Short mmCIF file of C-alpha atoms in Angstrom, two decimals:
data_model
loop_
_atom_site.label_atom_id
_atom_site.label_comp_id
_atom_site.label_asym_id
_atom_site.label_seq_id
_atom_site.Cartn_x
_atom_site.Cartn_y
_atom_site.Cartn_z
CA UNK A 148 -0.15 0.01 0.00
CA UNK A 149 2.96 2.19 1.09
CA UNK A 150 4.57 1.51 -2.54
CA UNK A 151 1.41 2.39 -4.25
CA UNK A 152 0.86 5.80 -2.52
CA UNK A 153 4.76 6.72 -3.12
CA UNK A 154 4.14 5.71 -6.73
CA UNK A 155 0.98 8.18 -6.71
CA UNK A 156 3.08 10.91 -5.32
CA UNK A 157 5.78 10.38 -8.00
CA UNK A 158 3.33 10.02 -10.88
CA UNK A 159 2.96 13.87 -11.70
CA UNK A 160 6.96 14.25 -11.64
CA UNK A 161 7.27 11.09 -14.05
CA UNK A 162 4.72 12.47 -16.35
CA UNK A 163 6.85 15.45 -16.71
CA UNK A 164 9.99 13.70 -17.13
CA UNK A 165 8.41 11.58 -19.57
CA UNK A 166 7.36 14.62 -21.41
CA UNK A 167 10.69 16.21 -21.27
CA UNK A 168 12.44 13.27 -22.85
CA UNK A 169 9.81 13.16 -25.58
CA UNK A 170 10.49 16.63 -26.43
CA UNK A 171 14.27 15.71 -26.42
CA UNK A 172 13.79 12.97 -29.02
CA UNK A 173 10.96 14.35 -31.07
CA UNK A 174 12.41 13.80 -34.33
CA UNK A 175 12.87 9.88 -33.43
CA UNK A 176 9.34 9.98 -32.07
CA UNK A 177 7.71 11.31 -35.24
CA UNK A 178 9.23 8.48 -37.03
CA UNK A 179 8.11 5.79 -34.65
CA UNK A 180 4.54 7.13 -34.69
CA UNK A 181 4.62 7.19 -38.64
CA UNK A 182 5.49 3.25 -38.63
CA UNK A 183 1.76 2.60 -37.85
CA UNK A 184 0.50 3.41 -41.43
CA UNK A 185 -1.36 0.17 -41.89
CA UNK A 186 -5.04 1.60 -41.46
CA UNK A 187 -4.08 4.02 -44.00
CA UNK A 188 -3.23 1.34 -46.39
CA UNK A 189 -6.26 -0.56 -45.75
CA UNK A 190 -8.60 2.46 -46.28
CA UNK A 191 -7.36 2.92 -49.68
CA UNK A 192 -7.56 -0.71 -50.44
CA UNK A 193 -11.11 -1.39 -48.97
CA UNK A 194 -12.36 2.12 -50.66
CA UNK A 195 -11.30 0.51 -53.90
CA UNK A 196 -13.17 -2.41 -53.13
CA UNK A 197 -16.19 -0.79 -52.25
CA UNK A 198 -16.52 1.38 -55.34
CA UNK A 199 -19.12 -0.92 -56.75
CA UNK A 200 -21.31 -1.41 -53.77
CA UNK A 201 -21.51 -2.31 -49.99
CA UNK A 202 -18.92 -4.80 -48.77
CA UNK A 203 -20.86 -6.98 -46.30
CA UNK A 204 -22.72 -4.62 -43.94
CA UNK A 205 -20.37 -1.78 -44.45
CA UNK A 206 -20.88 0.72 -47.33
CA UNK A 207 -18.18 3.06 -48.59
CA UNK A 208 -18.92 5.88 -46.02
CA UNK A 209 -18.88 3.27 -43.31
CA UNK A 210 -15.47 1.79 -44.21
CA UNK A 211 -14.02 5.22 -44.38
CA UNK A 212 -15.32 5.95 -40.78
CA UNK A 213 -14.13 2.56 -39.46
CA UNK A 214 -10.50 3.03 -40.90
CA UNK A 215 -10.16 6.71 -39.74
CA UNK A 216 -11.36 5.45 -36.10
CA UNK A 217 -8.86 2.60 -36.36
CA UNK A 218 -6.13 5.03 -37.17
CA UNK A 219 -6.95 7.15 -34.13
CA UNK A 220 -7.31 4.02 -31.58
CA UNK A 221 -4.13 2.75 -32.84
CA UNK A 222 -2.36 5.87 -32.16
CA UNK A 223 -3.83 6.43 -28.83
CA UNK A 224 -3.44 2.92 -27.60
CA UNK A 225 0.11 2.32 -28.89
CA UNK A 226 2.94 1.34 -26.64
CA UNK A 227 6.81 0.38 -26.95
CA UNK A 228 7.03 -1.43 -23.65
CA UNK A 229 7.79 -4.91 -24.99
CA UNK A 230 10.87 -3.47 -27.12
CA UNK A 231 12.01 -1.32 -24.26
CA UNK A 232 11.97 -4.07 -21.72
CA UNK A 233 13.74 -6.39 -23.98
CA UNK A 234 16.48 -3.99 -24.78
CA UNK A 235 16.89 -2.74 -21.19
CA UNK A 236 16.98 -6.40 -19.84
CA UNK A 237 19.45 -7.62 -22.22
CA UNK A 238 21.87 -4.58 -21.99
CA UNK A 239 21.37 -4.27 -18.06
CA UNK A 240 19.76 -1.05 -17.97
CA UNK A 241 16.85 -2.83 -16.43
CA UNK A 242 18.82 -3.24 -13.01
CA UNK A 243 19.19 0.16 -12.53
CA UNK A 244 15.49 0.83 -12.86
CA UNK A 245 14.91 -1.78 -10.38
CA UNK A 246 16.88 0.06 -7.87
CA UNK A 247 14.43 2.97 -8.04
CA UNK A 248 11.94 3.23 -5.46
CA UNK A 249 9.04 3.25 -7.91
CA UNK A 250 8.05 0.07 -9.89
CA UNK A 251 9.60 0.60 -13.18
CA UNK A 252 6.24 -0.51 -14.92
CA UNK A 253 4.85 2.56 -13.54
CA UNK A 254 7.68 4.87 -15.10
CA UNK A 255 7.05 2.98 -18.32
CA UNK A 256 3.18 3.71 -18.06
CA UNK A 257 3.96 7.44 -17.33
CA UNK A 258 6.39 7.49 -20.46
CA UNK A 259 3.79 5.79 -22.60
CA UNK A 260 0.98 8.43 -21.42
CA UNK A 261 3.32 11.34 -21.79
CA UNK A 262 3.66 10.46 -25.69
CA UNK A 263 0.09 10.79 -26.23
CA UNK A 264 -0.17 14.68 -26.58
CA UNK A 265 2.62 14.27 -29.48
CA UNK A 266 0.50 11.51 -30.97
CA UNK A 267 -2.38 13.91 -30.91
CA UNK A 268 -0.47 16.49 -32.51
CA UNK A 269 0.35 14.21 -35.37
CA UNK A 270 -2.94 12.86 -35.63
CA UNK A 271 -4.98 16.18 -36.13
CA UNK A 272 -3.50 16.99 -39.57
CA UNK A 273 -3.66 13.28 -40.78
CA UNK A 274 -7.28 12.86 -39.77
CA UNK A 275 -7.96 16.43 -41.31
CA UNK A 276 -6.50 15.15 -44.64
CA UNK A 277 -8.58 12.00 -44.55
CA UNK A 278 -12.05 13.74 -43.79
CA UNK A 279 -11.12 16.08 -46.56
CA UNK A 280 -10.94 13.04 -48.81
CA UNK A 281 -13.77 11.42 -47.50
CA UNK A 282 -15.92 13.98 -45.76
CA UNK A 283 -18.75 11.24 -45.02
CA UNK A 284 -16.34 9.91 -42.53
CA UNK A 285 -17.03 12.65 -40.08
CA UNK A 286 -21.02 11.94 -40.35
CA UNK A 287 -21.77 9.73 -37.61
CA UNK A 288 -20.03 11.83 -34.94
CA UNK A 289 -23.50 12.68 -33.44
CA UNK A 290 -24.21 9.06 -32.85
CA UNK A 291 -21.14 8.22 -31.05
CA UNK A 292 -21.59 6.90 -27.31
CA UNK A 293 -18.65 8.97 -25.97
CA UNK A 294 -18.71 7.74 -22.54
CA UNK A 295 -18.47 3.81 -23.43
CA UNK A 296 -16.09 5.00 -25.97
CA UNK A 297 -13.73 6.68 -23.57
CA UNK A 298 -13.83 3.53 -21.25
CA UNK A 299 -13.41 1.09 -23.88
CA UNK A 300 -10.45 3.11 -25.21
CA UNK A 301 -8.92 3.03 -21.83
CA UNK A 302 -9.63 -0.74 -21.45
CA UNK A 303 -7.72 -1.10 -24.81
CA UNK A 304 -4.69 0.79 -23.46
CA UNK A 305 -4.62 -1.30 -20.36
CA UNK A 306 -4.93 -4.56 -22.37
CA UNK A 307 -2.27 -3.49 -24.58
CA UNK A 308 0.07 -2.48 -21.95
CA UNK A 309 -0.32 -5.40 -19.77
CA UNK A 310 0.27 -7.87 -22.38
CA UNK A 311 3.45 -6.11 -23.61
CA UNK A 312 4.41 -6.01 -19.84
CA UNK A 313 3.87 -9.91 -19.71
CA UNK A 314 5.62 -10.61 -22.76
CA UNK A 315 8.61 -8.26 -21.76
CA UNK A 316 8.94 -10.02 -18.41
CA UNK A 317 9.41 -13.28 -20.48
CA UNK A 318 12.81 -11.70 -21.42
CA UNK A 319 13.73 -12.35 -17.79
CA UNK A 320 14.14 -15.82 -18.53
CA UNK A 321 14.86 -15.91 -22.46
CA UNK A 322 16.87 -12.67 -22.53
CA UNK A 323 14.82 -11.98 -25.90
CA UNK A 324 11.07 -12.38 -26.33
CA UNK A 325 10.25 -10.42 -29.32
CA UNK A 326 9.60 -13.65 -31.16
CA UNK A 327 6.51 -14.62 -29.35
CA UNK A 328 5.52 -11.07 -29.42
CA UNK A 329 5.66 -11.04 -33.04
CA UNK A 330 3.41 -14.04 -33.20
CA UNK A 331 0.96 -12.35 -31.00
CA UNK A 332 1.22 -9.25 -33.13
CA UNK A 333 0.27 -11.57 -36.29
CA UNK A 334 -2.77 -12.89 -34.47
CA UNK A 335 -3.52 -9.21 -33.52
CA UNK A 336 -3.48 -8.15 -37.19
CA UNK A 337 -6.17 -10.53 -38.37
CA UNK A 338 -8.45 -10.88 -35.22
CA UNK A 339 -8.69 -7.56 -33.91
CA UNK A 340 -10.41 -5.58 -36.85
CA UNK A 341 -7.35 -3.86 -37.57
CA UNK A 342 -7.33 -4.66 -41.17
CA UNK A 343 -10.87 -5.35 -41.80
CA UNK A 344 -14.09 -5.25 -39.62
CA UNK A 345 -14.59 -8.43 -37.81
CA UNK A 346 -18.21 -9.02 -39.39
CA UNK A 347 -16.39 -9.83 -42.65
CA UNK A 348 -14.52 -12.86 -41.18
CA UNK A 349 -16.07 -16.40 -41.80
CA UNK A 350 -18.21 -17.36 -39.13
CA UNK A 351 -15.85 -19.56 -37.02
CA UNK A 352 -13.09 -17.44 -36.94
CA UNK A 353 -15.22 -14.54 -36.23
CA UNK A 354 -16.67 -16.16 -32.99
CA UNK A 355 -12.87 -16.77 -31.99
CA UNK A 356 -11.94 -13.24 -32.78
CA UNK A 357 -14.99 -11.50 -31.15
CA UNK A 358 -14.28 -13.25 -27.80
CA UNK A 359 -10.64 -12.79 -27.92
CA UNK A 360 -8.76 -10.07 -26.26
CA UNK A 361 -7.66 -8.63 -29.70
CA UNK A 362 -11.38 -7.57 -30.41
CA UNK A 363 -11.08 -5.29 -27.27
CA UNK A 364 -7.68 -3.91 -28.39
CA UNK A 365 -9.23 -2.64 -31.41
CA UNK A 366 -12.59 -3.48 -32.74
CA UNK A 367 -14.53 -2.62 -29.67
CA UNK A 368 -13.26 1.11 -29.26
CA UNK A 369 -13.15 1.61 -33.19
CA UNK A 370 -16.72 0.31 -33.69
CA UNK A 371 -17.75 2.71 -30.77
CA UNK A 372 -16.02 5.74 -32.35
CA UNK A 373 -17.60 5.10 -35.72
CA UNK A 374 -21.02 5.14 -34.06
CA UNK A 375 -21.93 1.57 -34.81
CA UNK A 376 -22.56 0.46 -31.15
CA UNK A 377 -25.38 2.08 -29.01
CA UNK A 378 -27.12 1.53 -25.60
CA UNK A 379 -26.83 -2.06 -24.43
CA UNK A 380 -24.14 -3.15 -27.11
CA UNK A 381 -22.06 -0.25 -26.21
CA UNK A 382 -21.81 -1.18 -22.61
CA UNK A 383 -21.36 -4.79 -23.10
CA UNK A 384 -18.06 -3.64 -25.11
CA UNK A 385 -17.18 -1.97 -22.16
CA UNK A 386 -17.72 -4.82 -19.93
CA UNK A 387 -15.55 -7.16 -22.27
CA UNK A 388 -12.60 -4.96 -22.45
CA UNK A 389 -12.64 -4.38 -18.63
CA UNK A 390 -12.84 -8.05 -17.95
CA UNK A 391 -9.57 -8.72 -20.23
CA UNK A 392 -8.17 -5.71 -18.78
CA UNK A 393 -8.31 -7.19 -15.44
CA UNK A 394 -7.49 -10.52 -16.53
CA UNK A 395 -4.33 -9.31 -18.29
CA UNK A 396 -3.58 -7.00 -15.20
CA UNK A 397 -3.42 -9.91 -13.01
CA UNK A 398 -1.47 -12.10 -15.58
CA UNK A 399 0.90 -9.20 -15.88
CA UNK A 400 1.60 -8.84 -12.13
CA UNK A 401 2.05 -12.53 -11.51
CA UNK A 402 4.71 -12.72 -14.46
CA UNK A 403 6.10 -9.61 -13.02
CA UNK A 404 6.80 -11.10 -9.59
CA UNK A 405 8.13 -14.24 -10.59
CA UNK A 406 10.11 -12.52 -13.56
CA UNK A 407 11.81 -10.13 -11.14
CA UNK A 408 12.62 -12.87 -8.49
CA UNK A 409 14.30 -14.97 -11.31
CA UNK A 410 16.21 -12.19 -12.91
CA UNK A 411 20.01 -12.36 -12.48
CA UNK A 412 21.17 -8.60 -13.55
CA UNK A 413 24.00 -8.78 -16.27
CA UNK A 414 26.91 -7.93 -14.35
CA UNK A 415 25.54 -8.82 -11.00
CA UNK B 239 39.23 -9.30 -57.70
CA UNK B 240 40.11 -12.61 -56.35
CA UNK B 241 40.79 -11.45 -52.98
CA UNK B 242 37.20 -9.80 -53.06
CA UNK B 243 35.76 -12.93 -53.99
CA UNK B 244 37.59 -14.91 -51.30
CA UNK B 245 36.30 -12.64 -48.62
CA UNK B 246 32.68 -12.82 -49.89
CA UNK B 247 32.85 -16.64 -49.88
CA UNK B 248 34.57 -16.56 -46.44
CA UNK B 249 31.81 -14.15 -45.10
CA UNK B 250 28.97 -16.22 -46.45
CA UNK B 251 30.30 -19.52 -45.12
CA UNK B 252 30.66 -17.85 -41.62
CA UNK B 253 26.82 -17.08 -41.88
CA UNK B 254 25.86 -20.36 -42.85
CA UNK B 255 27.89 -22.04 -39.88
CA UNK B 256 26.39 -19.50 -37.63
CA UNK B 257 22.94 -20.55 -38.64
CA UNK B 258 23.60 -24.08 -38.36
CA UNK B 259 24.70 -23.56 -34.71
CA UNK B 260 21.14 -22.65 -33.84
CA UNK B 261 19.46 -25.72 -35.73
CA UNK B 262 16.44 -25.68 -33.18
CA UNK B 263 16.02 -21.82 -33.50
CA UNK B 264 16.23 -22.45 -37.32
CA UNK B 265 13.12 -25.06 -37.28
CA UNK B 266 11.43 -23.03 -34.55
CA UNK B 267 11.75 -19.78 -36.70
CA UNK B 268 10.63 -21.91 -40.09
CA UNK B 269 7.53 -23.35 -38.52
CA UNK B 270 6.52 -19.83 -37.20
CA UNK B 271 7.12 -18.11 -40.53
CA UNK B 272 4.79 -20.61 -42.13
CA UNK B 273 2.06 -20.09 -39.53
CA UNK B 274 2.44 -16.31 -39.74
CA UNK B 275 2.35 -16.35 -43.66
CA UNK B 276 -0.91 -18.55 -43.80
CA UNK B 277 -2.43 -15.95 -41.59
CA UNK B 278 -1.22 -12.95 -43.25
CA UNK B 279 -3.07 -14.28 -46.47
CA UNK B 280 -6.28 -14.27 -44.80
CA UNK B 281 -7.12 -10.59 -45.51
CA UNK B 282 -7.15 -11.61 -49.34
CA UNK B 283 -9.62 -14.27 -48.79
CA UNK B 284 -11.76 -11.83 -46.60
CA UNK B 285 -11.75 -9.20 -49.35
CA UNK B 286 -12.41 -11.36 -52.26
CA UNK B 287 -15.32 -13.28 -50.36
CA UNK B 288 -17.09 -9.92 -51.15
CA UNK B 289 -15.97 -9.53 -54.85
CA UNK B 290 -14.91 -11.68 -57.67
CA UNK B 291 -12.55 -9.17 -59.14
CA UNK B 292 -11.27 -5.90 -57.83
CA UNK B 293 -9.32 -3.37 -60.26
CA UNK B 294 -8.54 -5.90 -62.77
CA UNK B 295 -7.24 -8.65 -60.39
CA UNK B 296 -9.04 -11.81 -59.08
CA UNK B 297 -8.24 -13.59 -56.05
CA UNK B 298 -5.66 -15.89 -57.46
CA UNK B 299 -4.05 -13.14 -59.14
CA UNK B 300 -4.00 -10.87 -56.19
CA UNK B 301 -2.36 -13.98 -54.15
CA UNK B 302 0.69 -13.95 -56.93
CA UNK B 303 1.24 -10.29 -55.92
CA UNK B 304 1.25 -11.40 -52.20
CA UNK B 305 3.53 -14.27 -52.79
CA UNK B 306 6.27 -12.06 -54.72
CA UNK B 307 5.80 -9.85 -51.78
CA UNK B 308 6.52 -12.48 -49.12
CA UNK B 309 9.23 -13.86 -51.35
CA UNK B 310 10.97 -10.57 -51.61
CA UNK B 311 10.17 -9.83 -47.79
CA UNK B 312 11.96 -13.13 -46.87
CA UNK B 313 15.14 -12.47 -49.17
CA UNK B 314 15.18 -8.74 -47.72
CA UNK B 315 15.15 -10.20 -44.14
CA UNK B 316 17.79 -12.83 -44.95
CA UNK B 317 20.30 -10.99 -47.24
CA UNK B 318 19.61 -7.16 -46.95
CA UNK B 319 18.02 -6.01 -43.52
CA UNK B 320 20.55 -7.89 -40.89
CA UNK B 321 23.59 -6.36 -42.84
CA UNK B 322 22.74 -2.87 -43.03
CA UNK B 323 21.09 -2.62 -39.66
CA UNK B 324 24.42 -3.79 -38.13
CA UNK B 325 26.16 -1.03 -39.93
CA UNK B 326 24.11 1.56 -37.61
CA UNK B 327 25.46 -0.30 -34.76
CA UNK B 328 29.04 -0.29 -35.95
CA UNK B 329 28.92 3.41 -36.40
CA UNK B 330 27.55 4.01 -32.94
CA UNK B 331 29.88 1.89 -30.92
CA UNK B 332 32.96 2.35 -33.23
CA UNK B 333 33.58 -0.80 -34.85
CA UNK B 334 32.83 0.29 -38.31
CA UNK B 335 36.68 1.34 -38.17
CA UNK B 336 37.40 -2.42 -38.47
CA UNK B 337 35.54 -2.70 -41.82
CA UNK B 338 37.33 0.42 -43.29
CA UNK B 339 40.69 -1.13 -42.43
CA UNK B 340 40.21 -4.19 -44.41
CA UNK B 341 41.54 -4.04 -47.98
CA UNK B 342 37.79 -5.16 -49.59
CA UNK B 343 35.14 -2.55 -50.50
CA UNK B 344 33.54 -1.39 -47.68
CA UNK B 345 30.07 -1.49 -49.27
CA UNK B 346 30.62 -4.91 -50.23
CA UNK B 347 31.54 -6.08 -46.84
CA UNK B 348 28.87 -4.69 -44.81
CA UNK B 349 26.20 -5.98 -47.52
CA UNK B 350 27.13 -9.82 -46.74
CA UNK B 351 28.54 -10.12 -43.44
CA UNK B 352 25.57 -10.30 -41.35
CA UNK B 353 23.58 -12.51 -43.69
CA UNK B 354 21.05 -14.55 -41.97
CA UNK B 355 20.23 -17.69 -43.65
CA UNK B 356 17.59 -18.65 -40.91
CA UNK B 357 15.12 -16.10 -42.82
CA UNK B 358 15.30 -18.31 -46.11
CA UNK B 359 12.07 -20.51 -45.15
CA UNK B 360 10.25 -17.53 -45.36
CA UNK B 361 11.44 -16.63 -48.72
CA UNK B 362 10.79 -20.29 -49.74
CA UNK B 363 7.17 -20.13 -48.31
CA UNK B 364 6.66 -16.99 -50.45
CA UNK B 365 7.93 -18.85 -53.41
CA UNK B 366 5.47 -21.96 -52.63
CA UNK B 367 2.61 -19.13 -52.73
CA UNK B 368 3.73 -17.85 -56.10
CA UNK B 369 3.76 -21.47 -57.43
CA UNK B 370 0.41 -22.09 -55.97
CA UNK B 371 -1.27 -19.09 -57.40
CA UNK B 372 0.37 -19.83 -60.77
CA UNK B 373 -1.22 -23.12 -61.14
CA UNK B 374 -4.74 -21.64 -60.39
CA UNK B 375 -4.46 -19.25 -63.13
CA UNK B 376 -6.49 -19.70 -66.23
CA UNK B 377 -3.37 -19.66 -68.45
CA UNK B 378 -0.02 -20.97 -66.90
CA UNK B 379 2.81 -18.86 -67.31
CA UNK B 380 5.26 -19.63 -70.20
CA UNK B 381 8.80 -20.09 -69.64
CA UNK B 382 9.43 -16.68 -70.93
CA UNK B 383 7.18 -14.97 -68.53
CA UNK B 384 8.89 -16.65 -65.72
CA UNK B 385 12.19 -15.61 -66.94
CA UNK B 386 10.77 -11.90 -67.24
CA UNK B 387 9.30 -12.28 -63.41
CA UNK B 388 12.68 -13.62 -62.22
CA UNK B 389 14.48 -10.56 -63.68
CA UNK B 390 11.87 -8.11 -62.04
CA UNK B 391 12.15 -9.81 -58.89
CA UNK B 392 16.04 -9.63 -58.88
CA UNK B 393 15.80 -5.87 -59.86
CA UNK B 394 13.46 -5.45 -56.89
CA UNK B 395 16.05 -6.98 -54.73
CA UNK B 396 18.56 -4.52 -56.03
CA UNK B 397 15.99 -1.74 -55.29
CA UNK B 398 15.66 -2.62 -51.89
CA UNK B 399 19.31 -2.83 -51.31
CA UNK B 400 19.63 0.66 -52.67
CA UNK B 401 16.77 1.97 -50.57
CA UNK B 402 18.46 0.54 -47.37
CA UNK B 403 21.76 1.76 -48.38
CA UNK B 404 20.23 5.29 -48.68
CA UNK B 405 18.87 5.18 -45.07
CA UNK B 406 21.75 3.84 -43.59
CA UNK B 407 24.07 6.36 -45.09
CA UNK B 408 22.30 8.79 -42.83
CA UNK B 409 23.78 6.78 -40.03
CA UNK B 410 26.95 8.44 -40.47
CA UNK B 411 25.29 11.95 -39.70
CA UNK B 412 22.65 10.98 -37.43
CA UNK B 413 23.84 7.64 -35.67
CA UNK B 414 20.48 6.65 -34.57
CA UNK B 415 18.40 5.57 -37.71
CA UNK B 416 17.23 2.11 -36.59
CA UNK B 417 13.84 3.59 -36.73
CA UNK B 418 14.26 4.60 -40.31
CA UNK B 419 14.56 1.25 -41.50
CA UNK B 420 11.37 0.20 -39.34
CA UNK B 421 9.65 2.86 -41.19
CA UNK B 422 10.91 1.41 -44.50
CA UNK B 423 9.96 -2.02 -43.71
CA UNK B 424 6.43 -0.75 -42.68
CA UNK B 425 5.98 1.30 -45.84
CA UNK B 426 6.84 -1.57 -47.75
CA UNK B 427 3.57 -3.31 -46.65
CA UNK B 428 1.78 -1.49 -49.44
CA UNK B 429 3.41 -3.95 -51.79
CA UNK B 430 1.20 -6.84 -50.65
CA UNK B 431 -1.54 -5.49 -52.90
CA UNK B 432 -1.86 -4.98 -56.65
CA UNK B 433 -0.64 -1.59 -57.71
CA UNK B 434 -4.06 -0.67 -59.60
CA UNK B 435 -5.71 -0.85 -56.14
CA UNK B 436 -4.06 2.60 -55.73
CA UNK B 437 -5.26 5.47 -57.69
CA UNK B 438 -3.54 8.65 -59.13
CA UNK B 439 -0.53 10.54 -57.62
CA UNK B 440 -0.26 7.32 -55.19
CA UNK B 441 0.30 4.94 -58.06
CA UNK B 442 2.90 6.88 -59.64
CA UNK B 443 4.81 7.35 -56.32
CA UNK B 444 4.69 3.57 -55.96
CA UNK B 445 5.63 2.64 -59.24
CA UNK B 446 8.72 5.40 -59.86
CA UNK B 447 9.54 7.25 -56.47
CA UNK B 448 9.61 4.47 -53.94
CA UNK B 449 8.99 1.60 -56.39
CA UNK B 450 7.45 -0.91 -54.39
CA UNK B 451 4.86 -1.64 -56.99
CA UNK B 452 7.63 -2.31 -59.32
CA UNK B 453 8.98 -5.02 -57.02
CA UNK B 454 5.84 -7.10 -56.45
CA UNK B 455 3.07 -6.00 -58.90
CA UNK B 456 5.15 -6.11 -61.96
CA UNK B 457 6.46 -9.54 -61.63
CA UNK B 458 3.21 -11.03 -61.13
CA UNK B 459 1.93 -9.05 -64.20
CA UNK B 460 4.91 -10.81 -66.03
CA UNK B 461 3.46 -14.14 -64.94
CA UNK B 462 0.12 -13.29 -66.30
CA UNK B 463 1.65 -12.58 -69.50
CA UNK B 464 0.74 -8.79 -69.50
CA UNK B 465 4.09 -7.23 -69.61
CA UNK B 466 6.26 -6.41 -72.81
CA UNK B 467 9.94 -6.86 -72.83
CA UNK B 468 10.06 -3.16 -73.27
CA UNK B 469 8.32 -2.43 -69.73
CA UNK B 470 10.92 -5.09 -68.04
CA UNK B 471 13.81 -3.05 -69.59
CA UNK B 472 12.24 -0.12 -67.89
CA UNK B 473 11.89 -1.74 -64.44
CA UNK B 474 15.62 -2.80 -64.77
CA UNK B 475 16.52 0.63 -65.59
CA UNK B 476 14.78 1.95 -62.45
CA UNK B 477 16.71 -0.74 -60.72
CA UNK B 478 20.13 0.47 -62.11
CA UNK B 479 19.30 3.97 -61.17
CA UNK B 480 18.40 3.13 -57.54
CA UNK B 481 21.75 1.08 -57.28
CA UNK B 482 23.80 4.00 -58.53
CA UNK B 483 22.08 6.51 -56.11
CA UNK B 484 22.68 4.33 -53.25
CA UNK B 485 26.17 3.69 -54.32
CA UNK B 486 26.70 7.75 -54.44
CA UNK B 487 25.07 8.19 -51.14
CA UNK B 488 27.15 5.65 -49.48
CA UNK B 489 30.61 6.82 -50.92
CA UNK B 490 29.78 10.37 -50.23
CA UNK B 491 28.74 9.17 -46.51
CA UNK B 492 32.06 7.82 -45.95
CA UNK B 493 34.03 10.35 -47.54
CA UNK B 494 32.47 12.72 -44.69
CA UNK B 495 32.96 9.99 -41.92
CA UNK B 496 35.56 10.81 -39.39
CA UNK B 497 36.05 7.74 -37.88
CA UNK B 498 35.06 6.87 -34.05
CA UNK B 499 38.83 7.07 -33.07
CA UNK B 500 40.30 10.12 -34.83
#
């Protein structure tokens, strides 16, 4: 309990430090952020495919809305924890972080949050340009259930962070755990709704995808932001996200505790 | 010349031996590559579940493009990416000086010395997809078409090498450019889809400026028998131009490089 209080007190400072670091490495940051271009490609591909009529239950406007939302959700929930942990654990930099009186994961969380203003800064012109190209993408903004969207987005952020923490911790045993993360990412691409709406999947795979955490990483907040989920369905999406966030959080805590106990620092 | 060839052979043998030393990891990675590839083909099935043809491409023809993409991606991550990414590291920690001291052309040296054959199964899987898609075509490609496609894939590899060289050459100024190479590999993803899916300026950009379409769509068109030898010659010319630009950037960068120890 004491630890948590201390962390909470340090939190504003941590955020400020994170922000300062972001400003210092802004050029590098812009490039990292630009690597998430997949929604743009998919938007072009699907808009070409929808030129001669609706695709499943999505017409051209709905597809445009969907992929603009995908771009936004991807940027706001993005995180680089698994790469940073892999590098820090291998080089020994992580041992220094462990010496600090605040849990390193909380520091990483603060850094990840501190990037968000920059991501927004980059998103605004990008989304603006997309809306000029497809004005219809903004049509459904009136129907968006904003509170469920915000909650679902938070859940997606947490799931992503916890999963990356879990996989990052595997590097305590293996030194290198990016291989397994790449498998996770390949699964994510198809079953999260990142490259096409889940309702276009064949029924069997669709059932798996919709129950999986992947759907709550992307599909749920995206469908909320594109105004497709209302009322009970919206809250159901929030509930599923919260459940997976909780499960992943518990998983991350367990793996973290065992990993740190197992960790023999490089040079120690 | 003989010395250069000898050095090249030694480097490649070393790379193969390193790969063989980690056999378990090799088979693990091969298996993983197959699974991921099967998975990345799913979007094509989903897309063509809705339409019989899009922008002049049927499902199997689009699969041909995707196969060419996977093949090039595998070759790139075996032959190009690890080598040129290592340069960035060497510049940062100063070991690049050892490369410069050896009496073999530095560009040649860095282009082979971290070759990782473990990624070749990925390329083979891509070749498998291409062959599978060819067998589905209404008219199987003739020998001449296959030769043209091979030429275009080869020039695609040259262009990739040149693009990576251009990025890495900036390492001598900026030191940290690993993110640029990530950006490059991510941008290449547009090559999964036939060029005609993109319109107007974007298509021009992808044909001539960052010729990703040329690397994947053109070989597929050659296999479909849609390309004339003249167009293939144009593709080769673009590849040659890129290679020269890469070479120029590299030599300029080396001339400016003041080494880590001086």
